[in-house]
């Protein structure tokens, strides 16, 4: 009986093929590359062998796809953020403020930018809360 529980369920394989397409949907190839899509198919198959239902497989697939799309949509923003971090790091070095390794300096610069953004957002929130409280 243990052997049968480890075999691939035809309904699960059909669900995986439906989700990913056979051959793999062009959108998935674009988002994940060929190897990433193959790895996702392999992971879904192993989840099916572990007893996950087709609905759970679909949920996991959609969750992974949405995370991948989110990262792809934010890619340009990440590139800009890393370039800004590099500029802040160079300012630290040029001003003689920092004598740490480049990786740590870039991390520090990135965190400084994020902290500045959070401070600005908090100031706006406080301002809006003051307006609401005064009404």
PDB file of C-alpha atoms in Angstrom:
ATOM      1  CA  UNK A   1       0.000   0.000   0.000  1.00  0.00           C
ATOM      2  CA  UNK A   2       2.898   2.353   0.695  1.00  0.00           C
ATOM      3  CA  UNK A   3       4.025   1.964  -2.907  1.00  0.00           C
ATOM      4  CA  UNK A   4       0.651   3.130  -4.222  1.00  0.00           C
ATOM      5  CA  UNK A   5       0.624   6.236  -2.040  1.00  0.00           C
ATOM      6  CA  UNK A   6       3.923   7.380  -3.585  1.00  0.00           C
ATOM      7  CA  UNK A   7       2.786   6.969  -7.200  1.00  0.00           C
ATOM      8  CA  UNK A   8       1.521   9.922  -9.173  1.00  0.00           C
ATOM      9  CA  UNK A   9      -2.229  10.421  -9.142  1.00  0.00           C
ATOM     10  CA  UNK A  10      -3.544  11.000 -12.673  1.00  0.00           C
ATOM     11  CA  UNK A  11      -5.972  13.719 -11.479  1.00  0.00           C
ATOM     12  CA  UNK A  12      -3.111  15.586  -9.791  1.00  0.00           C
ATOM     13  CA  UNK A  13      -0.928  15.396 -12.914  1.00  0.00           C
ATOM     14  CA  UNK A  14      -3.833  16.632 -15.041  1.00  0.00           C
ATOM     15  CA  UNK A  15      -4.344  19.545 -12.613  1.00  0.00           C
ATOM     16  CA  UNK A  16      -0.637  20.440 -12.795  1.00  0.00           C
ATOM     17  CA  UNK A  17      -0.729  20.252 -16.598  1.00  0.00           C
ATOM     18  CA  UNK A  18      -3.847  22.439 -16.608  1.00  0.00           C
ATOM     19  CA  UNK A  19      -2.202  25.055 -14.383  1.00  0.00           C
ATOM     20  CA  UNK A  20       1.175  25.180 -16.098  1.00  0.00           C
ATOM     21  CA  UNK A  21       0.197  24.114 -19.590  1.00  0.00           C
ATOM     22  CA  UNK A  22       1.756  21.389 -21.636  1.00  0.00           C
ATOM     23  CA  UNK A  23       4.020  22.608 -23.127  1.00  0.00           C
ATOM     24  CA  UNK A  24       4.679  25.211 -20.444  1.00  0.00           C
ATOM     25  CA  UNK A  25       2.699  28.418 -20.965  1.00  0.00           C
ATOM     26  CA  UNK A  26       4.784  31.231 -22.550  1.00  0.00           C
ATOM     27  CA  UNK A  27       3.867  33.548 -19.652  1.00  0.00           C
ATOM     28  CA  UNK A  28       5.440  31.119 -17.183  1.00  0.00           C
ATOM     29  CA  UNK A  29       8.569  30.773 -19.300  1.00  0.00           C
ATOM     30  CA  UNK A  30       8.871  34.550 -19.355  1.00  0.00           C
ATOM     31  CA  UNK A  31       8.336  34.919 -15.609  1.00  0.00           C
ATOM     32  CA  UNK A  32      10.283  31.933 -14.325  1.00  0.00           C
ATOM     33  CA  UNK A  33      12.538  30.897 -17.231  1.00  0.00           C
ATOM     34  CA  UNK A  34      12.446  27.303 -18.440  1.00  0.00           C
ATOM     35  CA  UNK A  35      14.349  25.893 -15.480  1.00  0.00           C
ATOM     36  CA  UNK A  36      12.227  27.756 -12.932  1.00  0.00           C
ATOM     37  CA  UNK A  37       9.024  26.476 -14.544  1.00  0.00           C
ATOM     38  CA  UNK A  38      10.404  22.906 -14.560  1.00  0.00           C
ATOM     39  CA  UNK A  39      11.314  23.255 -10.891  1.00  0.00           C
ATOM     40  CA  UNK A  40       7.806  24.512 -10.104  1.00  0.00           C
ATOM     41  CA  UNK A  41       6.264  21.533 -11.930  1.00  0.00           C
ATOM     42  CA  UNK A  42       8.553  19.174  -9.977  1.00  0.00           C
ATOM     43  CA  UNK A  43       7.582  20.836  -6.690  1.00  0.00           C
ATOM     44  CA  UNK A  44       3.859  20.570  -7.509  1.00  0.00           C
ATOM     45  CA  UNK A  45       4.308  16.867  -8.319  1.00  0.00           C
ATOM     46  CA  UNK A  46       6.072  16.240  -5.015  1.00  0.00           C
ATOM     47  CA  UNK A  47       3.317  18.129  -3.181  1.00  0.00           C
ATOM     48  CA  UNK A  48       0.731  15.932  -4.917  1.00  0.00           C
ATOM     49  CA  UNK A  49       2.643  12.812  -3.831  1.00  0.00           C
ATOM     50  CA  UNK A  50       2.552  14.126  -0.260  1.00  0.00           C
ATOM     51  CA  UNK A  51      -1.241  14.137  -0.432  1.00  0.00           C
ATOM     52  CA  UNK A  52      -2.052  17.765  -1.252  1.00  0.00           C
ATOM     53  CA  UNK A  53      -5.415  18.197  -2.962  1.00  0.00           C
ATOM     54  CA  UNK A  54      -5.741  19.687  -6.456  1.00  0.00           C
ATOM     55  CA  UNK A  55      -7.230  22.815  -4.847  1.00  0.00           C
ATOM     56  CA  UNK A  56      -4.149  23.159  -2.623  1.00  0.00           C
ATOM     57  CA  UNK A  57      -1.905  22.708  -5.655  1.00  0.00           C
ATOM     58  CA  UNK A  58      -3.820  25.432  -7.482  1.00  0.00           C
ATOM     59  CA  UNK A  59      -3.578  27.766  -4.487  1.00  0.00           C
ATOM     60  CA  UNK A  60       0.184  27.229  -4.203  1.00  0.00           C
ATOM     61  CA  UNK A  61       0.649  27.692  -7.962  1.00  0.00           C
ATOM     62  CA  UNK A  62      -1.336  30.962  -7.973  1.00  0.00           C
ATOM     63  CA  UNK A  63       0.513  32.202  -4.888  1.00  0.00           C
ATOM     64  CA  UNK A  64       3.904  31.472  -6.503  1.00  0.00           C
ATOM     65  CA  UNK A  65       2.828  33.084  -9.755  1.00  0.00           C
ATOM     66  CA  UNK A  66       1.614  36.237  -7.980  1.00  0.00           C
ATOM     67  CA  UNK A  67       4.893  36.527  -6.025  1.00  0.00           C
ATOM     68  CA  UNK A  68       6.863  36.134  -9.245  1.00  0.00           C
ATOM     69  CA  UNK A  69       4.765  38.781 -11.011  1.00  0.00           C
ATOM     70  CA  UNK A  70       5.167  41.129  -8.055  1.00  0.00           C
ATOM     71  CA  UNK A  71       8.952  40.813  -8.138  1.00  0.00           C
ATOM     72  CA  UNK A  72       8.999  41.255 -11.899  1.00  0.00           C
ATOM     73  CA  UNK A  73       6.824  44.375 -11.620  1.00  0.00           C
ATOM     74  CA  UNK A  74       9.111  45.787  -8.912  1.00  0.00           C
ATOM     75  CA  UNK A  75      12.343  44.959 -10.779  1.00  0.00           C
ATOM     76  CA  UNK A  76      12.791  48.491 -12.153  1.00  0.00           C
ATOM     77  CA  UNK A  77      12.189  49.936  -8.695  1.00  0.00           C
ATOM     78  CA  UNK A  78      14.792  47.574  -7.202  1.00  0.00           C
ATOM     79  CA  UNK A  79      17.337  48.632  -9.820  1.00  0.00           C
ATOM     80  CA  UNK A  80      16.754  52.311  -9.050  1.00  0.00           C
ATOM     81  CA  UNK A  81      16.968  51.633  -5.317  1.00  0.00           C
ATOM     82  CA  UNK A  82      20.302  49.822  -5.688  1.00  0.00           C
ATOM     83  CA  UNK A  83      21.715  52.690  -7.794  1.00  0.00           C
ATOM     84  CA  UNK A  84      20.584  55.200  -5.154  1.00  0.00           C
ATOM     85  CA  UNK A  85      22.187  53.030  -2.478  1.00  0.00           C
ATOM     86  CA  UNK A  86      25.437  53.058  -4.442  1.00  0.00           C
ATOM     87  CA  UNK A  87      25.331  56.858  -4.607  1.00  0.00           C
ATOM     88  CA  UNK A  88      24.700  57.168  -0.882  1.00  0.00           C
ATOM     89  CA  UNK A  89      27.556  54.714  -0.260  1.00  0.00           C
ATOM     90  CA  UNK A  90      29.898  56.765  -2.471  1.00  0.00           C
ATOM     91  CA  UNK A  91      28.935  59.868  -0.498  1.00  0.00           C
ATOM     92  CA  UNK A  92      29.889  58.043   2.708  1.00  0.00           C
ATOM     93  CA  UNK A  93      33.257  57.037   1.252  1.00  0.00           C
ATOM     94  CA  UNK A  94      33.987  60.460  -0.285  1.00  0.00           C
ATOM     95  CA  UNK A  95      33.155  62.242   2.934  1.00  0.00           C
ATOM     96  CA  UNK A  96      35.308  59.834   4.921  1.00  0.00           C
ATOM     97  CA  UNK A  97      32.368  58.844   7.125  1.00  0.00           C
ATOM     98  CA  UNK A  98      32.530  55.141   6.436  1.00  0.00           C
ATOM     99  CA  UNK A  99      35.555  52.861   6.387  1.00  0.00           C
ATOM    100  CA  UNK A 100      33.698  49.588   6.134  1.00  0.00           C
ATOM    101  CA  UNK A 101      33.698  47.029   3.365  1.00  0.00           C
ATOM    102  CA  UNK A 102      31.744  47.758   0.201  1.00  0.00           C
ATOM    103  CA  UNK A 103      29.016  45.178   0.854  1.00  0.00           C
ATOM    104  CA  UNK A 104      28.349  46.524   4.324  1.00  0.00           C
ATOM    105  CA  UNK A 105      28.422  50.078   2.994  1.00  0.00           C
ATOM    106  CA  UNK A 106      25.852  49.279   0.314  1.00  0.00           C
ATOM    107  CA  UNK A 107      23.668  47.603   2.909  1.00  0.00           C
ATOM    108  CA  UNK A 108      23.953  50.619   5.199  1.00  0.00           C
ATOM    109  CA  UNK A 109      23.102  52.984   2.333  1.00  0.00           C
ATOM    110  CA  UNK A 110      20.083  50.890   1.327  1.00  0.00           C
ATOM    111  CA  UNK A 111      18.818  50.802   4.902  1.00  0.00           C
ATOM    112  CA  UNK A 112      19.311  54.570   5.232  1.00  0.00           C
ATOM    113  CA  UNK A 113      17.164  55.206   2.154  1.00  0.00           C
ATOM    114  CA  UNK A 114      14.436  52.877   3.424  1.00  0.00           C
ATOM    115  CA  UNK A 115      14.527  54.480   6.856  1.00  0.00           C
ATOM    116  CA  UNK A 116      14.174  57.942   5.307  1.00  0.00           C
ATOM    117  CA  UNK A 117      11.171  56.727   3.299  1.00  0.00           C
ATOM    118  CA  UNK A 118       9.545  55.268   6.434  1.00  0.00           C
ATOM    119  CA  UNK A 119      10.111  58.516   8.332  1.00  0.00           C
ATOM    120  CA  UNK A 120       8.427  60.484   5.532  1.00  0.00           C
ATOM    121  CA  UNK A 121       5.484  58.062   5.480  1.00  0.00           C
ATOM    122  CA  UNK A 122       5.121  58.246   9.263  1.00  0.00           C
ATOM    123  CA  UNK A 123       5.155  62.050   9.152  1.00  0.00           C
ATOM    124  CA  UNK A 124       2.340  62.002   6.567  1.00  0.00           C
ATOM    125  CA  UNK A 125       0.342  59.545   8.676  1.00  0.00           C
ATOM    126  CA  UNK A 126       0.784  61.710  11.776  1.00  0.00           C
ATOM    127  CA  UNK A 127      -0.274  64.785   9.797  1.00  0.00           C
ATOM    128  CA  UNK A 128      -3.423  63.012   8.544  1.00  0.00           C
ATOM    129  CA  UNK A 129      -4.236  61.744  12.036  1.00  0.00           C
ATOM    130  CA  UNK A 130      -3.909  65.285  13.385  1.00  0.00           C
ATOM    131  CA  UNK A 131      -6.330  66.519  10.729  1.00  0.00           C
ATOM    132  CA  UNK A 132      -8.803  63.773  11.596  1.00  0.00           C
ATOM    133  CA  UNK A 133      -8.477  64.489  15.330  1.00  0.00           C
ATOM    134  CA  UNK A 134      -9.074  68.213  14.785  1.00  0.00           C
ATOM    135  CA  UNK A 135     -12.317  67.654  12.857  1.00  0.00           C
TER     136      UNK A 135
END
